[in-house]
mmCIF file of C-alpha atoms in Angstrom:
data_model
loop_
_atom_site.group_PDB
_atom_site.id
_atom_site.type_symbol
_atom_site.label_atom_id
_atom_site.label_comp_id
_atom_site.label_asym_id
_atom_site.label_seq_id
_atom_site.Cartn_x
_atom_site.Cartn_y
_atom_site.Cartn_z
ATOM 1 C CA MET O 14 0.000 0.000 0.000
ATOM 2 C CA TYR O 15 1.489 3.326 -1.090
ATOM 3 C CA LEU O 16 0.496 6.616 0.511
ATOM 4 C CA ARG O 17 -0.983 9.250 -1.758
ATOM 5 C CA ASN O 18 1.946 11.645 -1.196
ATOM 6 C CA ASN O 19 4.583 8.989 -1.913
ATOM 7 C CA MET O 20 6.544 9.977 -4.981
ATOM 8 C CA LEU O 21 9.925 11.129 -6.235
ATOM 9 C CA GLN O 22 9.536 14.722 -7.334
ATOM 10 C CA ALA O 23 11.821 17.276 -8.961
ATOM 11 C CA SER O 24 10.669 20.898 -8.714
ATOM 12 C CA HIS O 25 12.157 23.722 -10.797
ATOM 13 C CA ILE O 26 15.630 22.169 -10.962
ATOM 14 C CA THR O 27 18.458 24.199 -12.471
ATOM 15 C CA LYS O 28 21.916 22.666 -12.943
ATOM 16 C CA LYS O 29 24.963 24.297 -14.528
ATOM 17 C CA PHE O 30 28.425 23.176 -15.573
ATOM 18 C CA GLY O 31 30.364 26.425 -15.652
ATOM 19 C CA SER O 32 28.417 28.738 -17.927
ATOM 20 C CA ARG O 33 26.531 25.887 -19.631
ATOM 21 C CA VAL O 34 22.995 25.230 -18.379
ATOM 22 C CA ALA O 35 22.465 21.453 -18.217
ATOM 23 C CA LEU O 36 19.008 21.538 -16.604
ATOM 24 C CA ASP O 37 16.754 24.561 -16.925
ATOM 25 C CA ASP O 38 13.739 24.788 -14.567
ATOM 26 C CA VAL O 39 12.938 21.056 -14.798
ATOM 27 C CA SER O 40 9.946 19.660 -12.883
ATOM 28 C CA LEU O 41 8.962 15.979 -12.878
ATOM 29 C CA GLU O 42 6.946 13.524 -10.762
ATOM 30 C CA ILE O 43 7.571 9.778 -10.531
ATOM 31 C CA LYS O 44 4.873 7.805 -8.741
ATOM 32 C CA PRO O 45 5.198 4.233 -7.424
ATOM 33 C CA GLY O 46 4.167 1.594 -9.945
ATOM 34 C CA THR O 47 4.695 3.777 -13.027
ATOM 35 C CA ILE O 48 7.265 4.042 -15.826
ATOM 36 C CA THR O 49 8.462 7.431 -17.018
ATOM 37 C CA SER O 50 10.557 7.521 -20.211
ATOM 38 C CA ILE O 51 12.926 10.416 -20.857
ATOM 39 C CA ILE O 52 13.686 10.932 -24.542
ATOM 40 C CA GLY O 53 15.539 13.597 -26.476
ATOM 41 C CA PRO O 54 18.688 14.238 -28.484
ATOM 42 C CA SER O 55 22.203 13.554 -27.180
ATOM 43 C CA GLY O 56 23.476 16.185 -24.794
ATOM 44 C CA SER O 57 19.994 17.312 -23.769
ATOM 45 C CA GLY O 58 20.560 16.655 -20.044
ATOM 46 C CA LYS O 59 18.944 13.215 -19.640
ATOM 47 C CA THR O 60 21.770 11.581 -17.652
ATOM 48 C CA THR O 61 22.290 14.737 -15.593
ATOM 49 C CA LEU O 62 18.617 14.638 -14.631
ATOM 50 C CA LEU O 63 19.003 11.063 -13.305
ATOM 51 C CA LYS O 64 22.035 12.086 -11.272
ATOM 52 C CA VAL O 65 20.194 15.010 -9.691
ATOM 53 C CA LEU O 66 17.080 12.904 -9.010
ATOM 54 C CA SER O 67 19.276 10.432 -7.102
ATOM 55 C CA LEU O 68 21.328 13.231 -5.438
ATOM 56 C CA LEU O 69 24.525 11.865 -6.977
ATOM 57 C CA ASP O 70 24.848 15.398 -8.320
ATOM 58 C CA LEU O 71 23.287 18.559 -6.937
ATOM 59 C CA GLY O 72 21.314 21.324 -8.574
ATOM 60 C CA GLU O 73 21.875 25.040 -8.082
ATOM 61 C CA THR O 74 18.201 25.817 -7.484
ATOM 62 C CA GLY O 75 14.963 23.917 -6.987
ATOM 63 C CA SER O 76 14.290 20.861 -4.855
ATOM 64 C CA ILE O 77 14.006 17.065 -4.825
ATOM 65 C CA THR O 78 11.254 15.528 -2.714
ATOM 66 C CA LEU O 79 11.447 11.838 -1.849
ATOM 67 C CA ASP O 80 8.145 10.820 -0.285
ATOM 68 C CA ASN O 81 8.030 13.078 2.804
ATOM 69 C CA THR O 82 11.663 14.276 2.715
ATOM 70 C CA LYS O 83 12.539 17.466 0.849
ATOM 71 C CA TYR O 84 16.052 18.419 -0.346
ATOM 72 C CA SER O 85 16.202 22.118 -1.280
ATOM 73 C CA PHE O 86 19.144 23.366 -3.350
ATOM 74 C CA PRO O 87 21.785 24.637 -2.845
ATOM 75 C CA LEU O 88 22.917 21.862 -0.520
ATOM 76 C CA VAL O 89 26.228 21.103 1.177
ATOM 77 C CA PRO O 90 27.213 17.563 0.043
ATOM 78 C CA LYS O 91 28.426 16.465 3.477
ATOM 79 C CA ASP O 92 25.022 17.287 4.990
ATOM 80 C CA ILE O 93 23.090 14.982 2.621
ATOM 81 C CA VAL O 94 21.721 11.658 3.796
ATOM 82 C CA SER O 95 21.927 9.471 0.679
ATOM 83 C CA PRO O 96 18.553 8.200 -0.611
ATOM 84 C CA TRP O 97 20.251 4.971 -1.788
ATOM 85 C CA PRO O 98 19.064 2.208 -1.929
ATOM 86 C CA LYS O 99 15.524 3.606 -1.803
ATOM 87 C CA VAL O 100 16.507 5.391 -5.029
ATOM 88 C CA SER O 101 18.867 3.253 -7.125
ATOM 89 C CA VAL O 102 20.517 4.049 -10.458
ATOM 90 C CA VAL O 103 21.860 1.797 -13.209
ATOM 91 C CA PHE O 104 24.147 3.664 -15.609
ATOM 92 C CA GLN O 105 25.296 2.671 -19.099
ATOM 93 C CA GLN O 106 28.780 1.988 -17.770
ATOM 94 C CA LEU O 107 27.321 -0.663 -15.363
ATOM 95 C CA PHE O 108 30.239 -0.319 -12.872
ATOM 96 C CA ILE O 109 30.722 -4.050 -12.340
ATOM 97 C CA TRP O 110 33.798 -5.124 -10.346
ATOM 98 C CA PRO O 111 36.063 -7.079 -12.767
ATOM 99 C CA HIS O 112 37.770 -9.163 -10.028
ATOM 100 C CA LEU O 113 34.487 -10.541 -8.645
ATOM 101 C CA THR O 114 32.163 -13.113 -10.168
ATOM 102 C CA LEU O 115 28.805 -11.854 -11.348
ATOM 103 C CA ARG O 116 27.148 -13.486 -8.334
ATOM 104 C CA LYS O 117 29.547 -11.737 -5.947
ATOM 105 C CA ASN O 118 28.904 -8.410 -7.693
ATOM 106 C CA ILE O 119 25.208 -8.806 -6.896
ATOM 107 C CA GLU O 120 25.748 -10.033 -3.343
ATOM 108 C CA LEU O 121 28.331 -7.419 -2.299
ATOM 109 C CA PRO O 122 25.866 -4.590 -1.427
ATOM 110 C CA LEU O 123 23.702 -7.044 0.523
ATOM 111 C CA GLU O 124 26.731 -8.372 2.376
ATOM 112 C CA THR O 125 27.865 -4.821 3.178
ATOM 113 C CA LYS O 126 24.455 -4.073 4.691
ATOM 114 C CA GLY O 127 24.431 -7.364 6.603
ATOM 115 C CA ILE O 128 21.255 -8.675 4.953
ATOM 116 C CA LEU O 129 22.634 -11.300 2.545
ATOM 117 C CA LYS O 130 21.348 -14.318 4.515
ATOM 118 C CA ASP O 131 17.861 -12.847 4.759
ATOM 119 C CA SER O 132 17.803 -12.106 1.013
ATOM 120 C CA THR O 133 18.537 -15.612 -0.332
ATOM 121 C CA ASP O 134 14.980 -16.429 -1.425
ATOM 122 C CA TYR O 135 14.492 -13.014 -3.054
ATOM 123 C CA LEU O 136 17.780 -13.340 -4.959
ATOM 124 C CA GLU O 137 16.717 -16.743 -6.252
ATOM 125 C CA GLU O 138 13.457 -15.182 -7.438
ATOM 126 C CA LEU O 139 15.388 -12.477 -9.320
ATOM 127 C CA TYR O 140 17.838 -14.987 -10.815
ATOM 128 C CA THR O 141 14.925 -17.027 -12.139
ATOM 129 C CA MET O 142 13.066 -13.964 -13.427
ATOM 130 C CA PHE O 143 16.090 -12.790 -15.413
ATOM 131 C CA ASP O 144 17.147 -16.315 -16.487
ATOM 132 C CA MET O 145 20.717 -15.915 -15.252
ATOM 133 C CA LYS O 146 21.578 -18.938 -13.098
ATOM 134 C CA GLU O 147 23.788 -20.561 -15.721
ATOM 135 C CA PHE O 148 26.252 -17.641 -15.925
ATOM 136 C CA LEU O 149 26.231 -16.231 -12.367
ATOM 137 C CA ASP O 150 29.572 -17.761 -11.441
ATOM 138 C CA ARG O 151 31.422 -16.337 -14.428
ATOM 139 C CA PHE O 152 33.653 -13.287 -14.222
ATOM 140 C CA PRO O 153 32.557 -10.146 -16.110
ATOM 141 C CA ASN O 154 35.058 -10.715 -18.937
ATOM 142 C CA GLU O 155 33.515 -14.156 -19.503
ATOM 143 C CA ALA O 156 29.974 -12.790 -19.874
ATOM 144 C CA SER O 157 28.184 -11.098 -22.768
ATOM 145 C CA LEU O 158 27.084 -7.475 -22.589
ATOM 146 C CA GLY O 159 23.461 -8.556 -22.239
ATOM 147 C CA GLN O 160 24.363 -10.787 -19.292
ATOM 148 C CA ARG O 161 26.298 -7.960 -17.612
ATOM 149 C CA GLN O 162 23.314 -5.641 -18.142
ATOM 150 C CA ARG O 163 21.084 -8.093 -16.315
ATOM 151 C CA VAL O 164 23.583 -8.338 -13.460
ATOM 152 C CA ALA O 165 23.667 -4.552 -13.017
ATOM 153 C CA LEU O 166 19.870 -4.419 -13.005
ATOM 154 C CA VAL O 167 19.459 -7.309 -10.548
ATOM 155 C CA ARG O 168 22.155 -5.831 -8.271
ATOM 156 C CA ALA O 169 20.054 -2.656 -8.058
ATOM 157 C CA LEU O 170 16.819 -4.618 -7.489
ATOM 158 C CA ALA O 171 18.380 -6.838 -4.808
ATOM 159 C CA LEU O 172 18.153 -4.000 -2.282
ATOM 160 C CA ARG O 173 14.429 -3.559 -3.042
ATOM 161 C CA PRO O 174 14.459 0.053 -4.263
ATOM 162 C CA GLU O 175 11.237 2.020 -4.393
ATOM 163 C CA TYR O 176 12.489 4.090 -7.335
ATOM 164 C CA LEU O 177 14.724 2.731 -10.095
ATOM 165 C CA LEU O 178 16.538 5.100 -12.473
ATOM 166 C CA LEU O 179 17.927 3.573 -15.687
ATOM 167 C CA ASP O 180 20.306 5.290 -18.080
ATOM 168 C CA GLU O 181 19.956 3.823 -21.596
ATOM 169 C CA ILE O 182 20.525 0.296 -20.324
ATOM 170 C CA THR O 183 19.390 -1.281 -23.629
ATOM 171 C CA SER O 184 21.345 0.991 -25.983
ATOM 172 C CA SER O 185 24.027 -1.624 -26.776
ATOM 173 C CA LEU O 186 21.748 -4.661 -26.910
ATOM 174 C CA ASP O 187 20.132 -6.369 -29.859
ATOM 175 C CA VAL O 188 16.356 -6.408 -30.262
ATOM 176 C CA GLU O 189 15.823 -9.783 -28.562
ATOM 177 C CA GLN O 190 17.947 -8.892 -25.518
ATOM 178 C CA SER O 191 16.253 -5.502 -25.229
ATOM 179 C CA GLN O 192 12.813 -7.116 -25.264
ATOM 180 C CA ILE O 193 13.799 -9.461 -22.431
ATOM 181 C CA ILE O 194 15.026 -6.574 -20.259
ATOM 182 C CA LEU O 195 12.073 -4.325 -21.063
ATOM 183 C CA SER O 196 9.475 -7.017 -20.413
ATOM 184 C CA HIS O 197 10.940 -7.498 -16.934
ATOM 185 C CA LEU O 198 10.666 -3.771 -16.264
ATOM 186 C CA VAL O 199 6.897 -4.091 -16.702
ATOM 187 C CA THR O 200 6.881 -6.841 -14.055
ATOM 188 C CA ILE O 201 8.971 -4.666 -11.723
ATOM 189 C CA LYS O 202 6.575 -1.765 -12.245
ATOM 190 C CA GLN O 203 3.662 -4.011 -11.294
ATOM 191 C CA LYS O 204 5.398 -4.711 -7.975
ATOM 192 C CA GLY O 205 5.043 -1.006 -7.158
ATOM 193 C CA VAL O 206 8.468 0.310 -8.155
ATOM 194 C CA GLY O 207 8.594 3.744 -9.781
ATOM 195 C CA ILE O 208 10.867 3.575 -12.841
ATOM 196 C CA VAL O 209 12.539 6.363 -14.789
ATOM 197 C CA MET O 210 14.179 5.203 -18.008
ATOM 198 C CA VAL O 211 16.319 7.296 -20.315
ATOM 199 C CA ALA O 212 15.724 5.887 -23.803
ATOM 200 C CA HIS O 213 17.805 6.369 -26.949
ATOM 201 C CA ASP O 214 14.766 5.823 -29.177
ATOM 202 C CA ILE O 215 11.007 5.885 -28.685
ATOM 203 C CA ASP O 216 10.085 2.210 -29.159
ATOM 204 C CA PHE O 217 9.964 1.530 -25.433
ATOM 205 C CA ALA O 218 8.550 4.948 -24.601
ATOM 206 C CA VAL O 219 5.560 4.347 -26.861
ATOM 207 C CA SER O 220 5.003 0.750 -25.805
ATOM 208 C CA ASN O 221 5.244 0.573 -22.031
ATOM 209 C CA ALA O 222 5.667 3.975 -20.396
ATOM 210 C CA ASP O 223 2.918 5.747 -18.494
ATOM 211 C CA THR O 224 4.502 9.154 -19.108
ATOM 212 C CA VAL O 225 7.011 10.404 -21.682
ATOM 213 C CA CYS O 226 9.145 13.527 -21.276
ATOM 214 C CA PHE O 227 10.961 15.148 -24.201
ATOM 215 C CA LEU O 228 14.103 16.918 -22.964
ATOM 216 C CA GLU O 229 16.086 19.328 -25.129
ATOM 217 C CA ASN O 230 18.817 21.787 -24.115
ATOM 218 C CA GLY O 231 18.053 21.062 -20.469
ATOM 219 C CA LYS O 232 14.335 21.907 -20.746
ATOM 220 C CA ILE O 233 11.299 19.611 -20.713
ATOM 221 C CA ILE O 234 9.654 20.661 -23.984
ATOM 222 C CA LYS O 235 6.716 18.274 -23.679
ATOM 223 C CA GLN O 236 5.420 15.865 -21.051
ATOM 224 C CA GLY O 237 2.441 13.583 -21.573
ATOM 225 C CA LYS O 238 1.022 10.203 -22.535
ATOM 226 C CA PRO O 239 2.979 8.181 -25.122
ATOM 227 C CA TYR O 240 0.354 8.462 -27.862
ATOM 228 C CA GLU O 241 0.391 12.271 -27.592
ATOM 229 C CA PHE O 242 3.913 12.267 -29.020
ATOM 230 C CA LEU O 243 2.804 10.322 -32.092
ATOM 231 C CA LEU O 244 0.156 12.975 -32.695
ATOM 232 C CA GLU O 245 2.668 15.792 -32.243
ATOM 233 C CA SER O 246 2.740 18.137 -35.226
ATOM 234 C CA LYS O 247 2.947 21.631 -33.722
ATOM 235 C CA ASN O 248 6.468 21.265 -32.294
ATOM 236 C CA LYS O 249 8.885 20.626 -35.161
ATOM 237 C CA ARG O 250 11.739 19.655 -32.831
ATOM 238 C CA ILE O 251 9.696 16.806 -31.356
ATOM 239 C CA SER O 252 8.229 15.636 -34.679
ATOM 240 C CA ASP O 253 11.709 15.681 -36.270
ATOM 241 C CA PHE O 254 13.097 13.617 -33.396
ATOM 242 C CA ILE O 255 10.305 11.052 -33.740
ATOM 243 C CA ASP O 256 10.845 10.915 -37.513
ATOM 244 C CA LYS O 257 14.515 10.074 -36.973
ATOM 245 C CA ALA O 258 13.820 7.562 -34.196
ATOM 246 C CA SER O 259 13.526 3.866 -34.869
ATOM 247 C CA LEU O 260 9.775 3.966 -35.547
ATOM 248 C CA GLY O 261 10.207 6.339 -38.463
ATOM 249 C CA ALA O 262 7.506 8.555 -39.903
ATOM 250 C CA SER O 263 6.833 6.144 -42.769
ATOM 251 C CA ASN O 264 5.806 3.487 -40.234
ATOM 252 C CA VAL O 265 3.232 5.632 -38.441
ATOM 253 C CA LYS O 266 -0.196 6.349 -39.963
ATOM 254 C CA ILE O 267 -3.055 8.263 -38.344
ATOM 255 C CA TYR O 268 -6.757 7.835 -39.107
ATOM 256 C CA SER O 269 -8.984 10.465 -37.512
ATOM 257 C CA GLY O 270 -12.772 10.943 -37.357
ATOM 258 C CA LYS O 271 -15.622 8.401 -37.372
ATOM 259 C CA GLU O 272 -15.495 7.597 -41.082
ATOM 260 C CA GLU O 273 -11.746 6.886 -41.096
ATOM 261 C CA PHE O 274 -12.043 5.038 -37.773
ATOM 262 C CA GLN O 275 -14.720 2.712 -39.166
ATOM 263 C CA ALA O 276 -13.005 2.270 -42.521
ATOM 264 C CA TYR O 277 -9.720 1.357 -40.853
ATOM 265 C CA HIS O 278 -11.238 -1.452 -38.766
ATOM 266 C CA ILE O 279 -13.150 -2.943 -41.714
ATOM 267 C CA ALA O 280 -9.996 -2.784 -43.855
ATOM 268 C CA LEU O 281 -7.993 -4.442 -41.075
ATOM 269 C CA LEU O 282 -10.311 -7.453 -41.042
ATOM 270 C CA ASN O 283 -10.179 -7.646 -44.829
ATOM 271 C CA ARG O 284 -6.380 -7.752 -44.901
ATOM 272 C CA LEU O 285 -5.900 -10.210 -42.028
ATOM 273 C CA PRO O 286 -6.016 -13.904 -43.029
ATOM 274 C CA GLU O 287 -8.612 -16.272 -41.611
ATOM 275 C CA ASN O 288 -8.013 -17.523 -38.049
ATOM 276 C CA SER O 289 -5.910 -14.481 -37.188
ATOM 277 C CA THR O 290 -5.826 -12.909 -33.736
ATOM 278 C CA ILE O 291 -6.217 -9.309 -32.624
ATOM 279 C CA THR O 292 -4.748 -8.851 -29.147
ATOM 280 C CA ILE O 293 -6.326 -5.970 -27.230
ATOM 281 C CA ILE O 294 -4.953 -4.319 -24.083
ATOM 282 C CA GLY O 295 -7.374 -1.974 -22.384
ATOM 283 C CA GLY O 296 -10.754 -2.710 -23.987
ATOM 284 C CA LEU O 297 -13.207 0.043 -23.082
ATOM 285 C CA GLY O 298 -16.577 -1.611 -23.732
ATOM 286 C CA ASN O 299 -19.173 0.712 -25.252
ATOM 287 C CA THR O 300 -16.541 3.414 -25.748
ATOM 288 C CA TRP O 301 -15.240 1.455 -28.774
ATOM 289 C CA TYR O 302 -18.560 0.257 -30.166
ATOM 290 C CA GLY O 303 -19.977 3.811 -30.212
ATOM 291 C CA PRO O 304 -17.728 5.295 -32.941
ATOM 292 C CA MET O 305 -18.150 2.131 -35.041
ATOM 293 C CA GLY O 306 -21.866 2.967 -35.394
ATOM 294 C CA ASP O 307 -23.755 0.975 -38.036
ATOM 295 C CA ALA O 308 -20.430 -0.244 -39.478
ATOM 296 C CA TYR O 309 -20.080 -2.521 -36.455
ATOM 297 C CA LYS O 310 -22.667 -4.962 -37.874
ATOM 298 C CA LYS O 311 -20.494 -5.447 -40.949
ATOM 299 C CA TYR O 312 -17.379 -5.707 -38.788
ATOM 300 C CA ASP O 313 -18.969 -8.313 -36.505
ATOM 301 C CA ALA O 314 -20.229 -10.454 -39.393
ATOM 302 C CA LEU O 315 -16.849 -10.334 -41.148
ATOM 303 C CA ARG O 316 -14.934 -11.243 -37.988
ATOM 304 C CA ILE O 317 -17.220 -14.229 -37.349
ATOM 305 C CA GLN O 318 -16.955 -15.336 -40.984
ATOM 306 C CA LYS O 319 -13.124 -15.200 -40.969
ATOM 307 C CA LYS O 320 -12.870 -16.594 -37.409
ATOM 308 C CA ILE O 321 -10.669 -13.727 -36.275
ATOM 309 C CA THR O 322 -10.188 -14.002 -32.523
ATOM 310 C CA TRP O 323 -10.174 -11.203 -29.986
ATOM 311 C CA ASP O 324 -7.763 -11.844 -27.104
ATOM 312 C CA MET O 325 -8.917 -8.891 -25.020
ATOM 313 C CA LEU O 326 -8.016 -7.496 -21.607
ATOM 314 C CA MET O 327 -10.783 -5.075 -20.632
ATOM 315 C CA TYR O 328 -10.888 -2.089 -18.318
ATOM 316 C CA GLU O 329 -14.644 -1.920 -18.872
ATOM 317 C CA TYR O 330 -17.261 -4.104 -20.543
ATOM 318 C CA GLY O 331 -20.698 -3.507 -22.032
ATOM 319 C CA GLU O 332 -23.695 -5.504 -23.167
ATOM 320 C CA GLU O 333 -22.068 -6.334 -26.511
ATOM 321 C CA ASP O 334 -19.087 -7.853 -24.708
ATOM 322 C CA ARG O 335 -21.509 -10.025 -22.723
ATOM 323 C CA ARG O 336 -23.191 -11.183 -25.946
ATOM 324 C CA LEU O 337 -19.887 -12.012 -27.641
ATOM 325 C CA ALA O 338 -18.636 -14.016 -24.662
ATOM 326 C CA LYS O 339 -21.844 -16.089 -24.536
ATOM 327 C CA GLU O 340 -22.631 -16.546 -28.251
ATOM 328 C CA HIS O 341 -19.119 -16.813 -29.742
ATOM 329 C CA PRO O 342 -16.768 -17.958 -26.973
ATOM 330 C CA SER O 343 -14.347 -19.640 -29.397
ATOM 331 C CA ILE O 344 -13.303 -16.319 -30.964
ATOM 332 C CA ASN O 345 -13.649 -14.105 -27.883
ATOM 333 C CA ASN O 346 -11.093 -14.687 -25.152
ATOM 334 C CA LEU O 347 -12.089 -11.852 -22.815
ATOM 335 C CA SER O 348 -10.568 -11.041 -19.421
ATOM 336 C CA ILE O 349 -11.020 -8.244 -16.874
ATOM 337 C CA LEU O 350 -7.958 -6.206 -15.952
ATOM 338 C CA SER O 351 -7.125 -5.609 -12.314
ATOM 339 C CA LYS O 352 -8.646 -2.398 -10.937
ATOM 340 C CA SER O 353 -5.152 -1.284 -9.936
ATOM 341 C CA MET O 354 -4.174 -0.929 -13.604
ATOM 342 C CA GLN O 355 -4.273 2.632 -14.877
ATOM 343 C CA ASN O 356 -6.485 3.497 -17.832
ATOM 344 C CA MET O 357 -4.255 3.885 -20.882
ATOM 345 C CA ALA O 358 -5.091 4.252 -24.551
ATOM 346 C CA ASP O 359 -6.811 1.212 -26.044
ATOM 347 C CA ILE O 360 -4.015 -0.829 -27.684
ATOM 348 C CA ASN O 361 -4.327 -3.544 -30.345
ATOM 349 C CA ILE O 362 -1.557 -5.872 -31.527
ATOM 350 C CA ASN O 363 -2.434 -7.381 -34.896
ATOM 351 C CA SER O 364 -1.213 -10.635 -36.428
ATOM 352 C CA ASP O 365 0.555 -8.743 -39.236
ATOM 353 C CA GLY O 366 3.016 -7.028 -36.848
ATOM 354 C CA THR O 367 1.152 -3.728 -36.625
ATOM 355 C CA VAL O 368 0.205 -2.034 -33.379
ATOM 356 C CA ILE O 369 -2.638 0.426 -33.093
ATOM 357 C CA LEU O 370 -3.369 2.943 -30.349
ATOM 358 C CA GLN O 371 -6.952 4.157 -30.185
ATOM 359 C CA ILE O 372 -8.107 7.463 -28.719
ATOM 360 C CA PHE O 373 -11.790 8.329 -28.327
ATOM 361 C CA ASP O 374 -11.904 11.846 -26.921
ATOM 362 C CA PRO O 375 -12.590 14.287 -28.458
ATOM 363 C CA ILE O 376 -12.299 12.628 -31.908
ATOM 364 C CA PRO O 377 -12.035 8.846 -32.444
ATOM 365 C CA THR O 378 -8.518 8.275 -33.770
ATOM 366 C CA VAL O 379 -6.428 5.261 -34.768
ATOM 367 C CA ILE O 380 -2.625 5.499 -34.713
ATOM 368 C CA GLU O 381 -1.145 2.554 -36.614
ATOM 369 C CA ILE O 382 2.522 1.684 -36.092
ATOM 370 C CA LYS O 383 4.245 -0.942 -38.221
ATOM 371 C CA ASN O 384 7.098 -2.193 -36.068
ATOM 372 C CA GLN O 385 7.611 -5.860 -35.215
ATOM 373 C CA ALA O 386 9.827 -5.125 -32.183
ATOM 374 C CA LEU O 387 7.133 -2.886 -30.756
ATOM 375 C CA ALA O 388 4.478 -5.552 -31.400
ATOM 376 C CA ASP O 389 6.629 -8.164 -29.663
ATOM 377 C CA SER O 390 7.182 -5.850 -26.692
ATOM 378 C CA TYR O 391 3.439 -5.313 -26.343
ATOM 379 C CA MET O 392 2.843 -9.061 -26.469
ATOM 380 C CA TYR O 393 5.208 -9.515 -23.519
ATOM 381 C CA TYR O 394 3.169 -6.842 -21.738
ATOM 382 C CA TYR O 395 -0.122 -8.549 -22.615
ATOM 383 C CA HIS O 396 0.999 -11.906 -21.210
ATOM 384 C CA ASP O 397 2.238 -10.271 -18.001
ATOM 385 C CA LEU O 398 -1.110 -8.516 -17.526
ATOM 386 C CA LEU O 399 -3.064 -11.657 -18.398
ATOM 387 C CA LYS O 400 -1.611 -13.392 -15.327
ATOM 388 C CA GLN O 401 -3.281 -10.782 -13.123
ATOM 389 C CA SER O 402 -6.621 -10.743 -14.932
ATOM 390 C CA LYS O 403 -9.854 -12.664 -14.461
ATOM 391 C CA LYS O 404 -11.623 -14.574 -17.230
ATOM 392 C CA PHE O 405 -14.815 -12.838 -18.397
ATOM 393 C CA LEU O 406 -17.640 -15.254 -19.158
ATOM 394 C CA GLY O 407 -20.380 -12.705 -19.759
#
């Protein structure tokens, strides 16, 4: 149970290196059980922000509030009580001791605090979660980069932090390794840990974050939900960054208004082969059926004819969901999401490797993203959420 005022908060932070302003009036809130992604060009102040949030570096003005403790700048370093391990950071450099085995690297902080014996079961749980038992007794130079990344992450988690700050920890990994790490972050979030992740592209930011912040020249230019960045057109700096990121403008298409919304969903069923599956995270019951209007009858008949299954996790359900579950159970695998899950945009993962985000207010809008890595990441997320959901039988 987390108290309402529990959070890690930066308020009006300014940080300089000589005459250069690294952070310029930055404010940010990280709540337990959420993921915040920080994106932006190189040199924009992302790593500096993590250091100030963890008090590894100090701002000139502003304050950091950790739950009920406030640190107002300027501060004298010797007067600071370190927030570690309540706030833990994993940097790109990893900082793994080369003369110790990977297991010893993880155990050292626990041993220093005198809690190693009491942490044995929890460590075993982490080793299993990150699939690392077979290489734990190797030295760092005998392990791959992906294995060392997992060690650095588990070492931070071993002390049960409440806030975890990650500095581009997947930047040197291939797609498969990145997906493994990122899927585990979703599990960690669900345990109540507040996560801040500096990302070198927007794949993860769009797929799993609750909040995205765009940082440029030390300023937060935009802060909001992930899908808001895909709709960004007014700020050229943000739209240019997204265009150059791994998603690429050519892979993102937007369909706005009822007619385009309806046409998109009918066209999707037409292009998917028979016996395909549409995986839905965050079904909103009547909120989706409303914009479909009379076109829903055609959609429903076509989906039944082609035996296209809905694997759907629902925030809400309506009378039509009840009917589908009772009359066509073989193509409607419906489950109710836990009430603790926050209401995000309605997300579909299609069999053809496309992901769509749906927004209903004020104008029904479909954002289609063609990106297999993103689709795979969402599928990891779906299966994690499914474990915490209840089967809906109508």
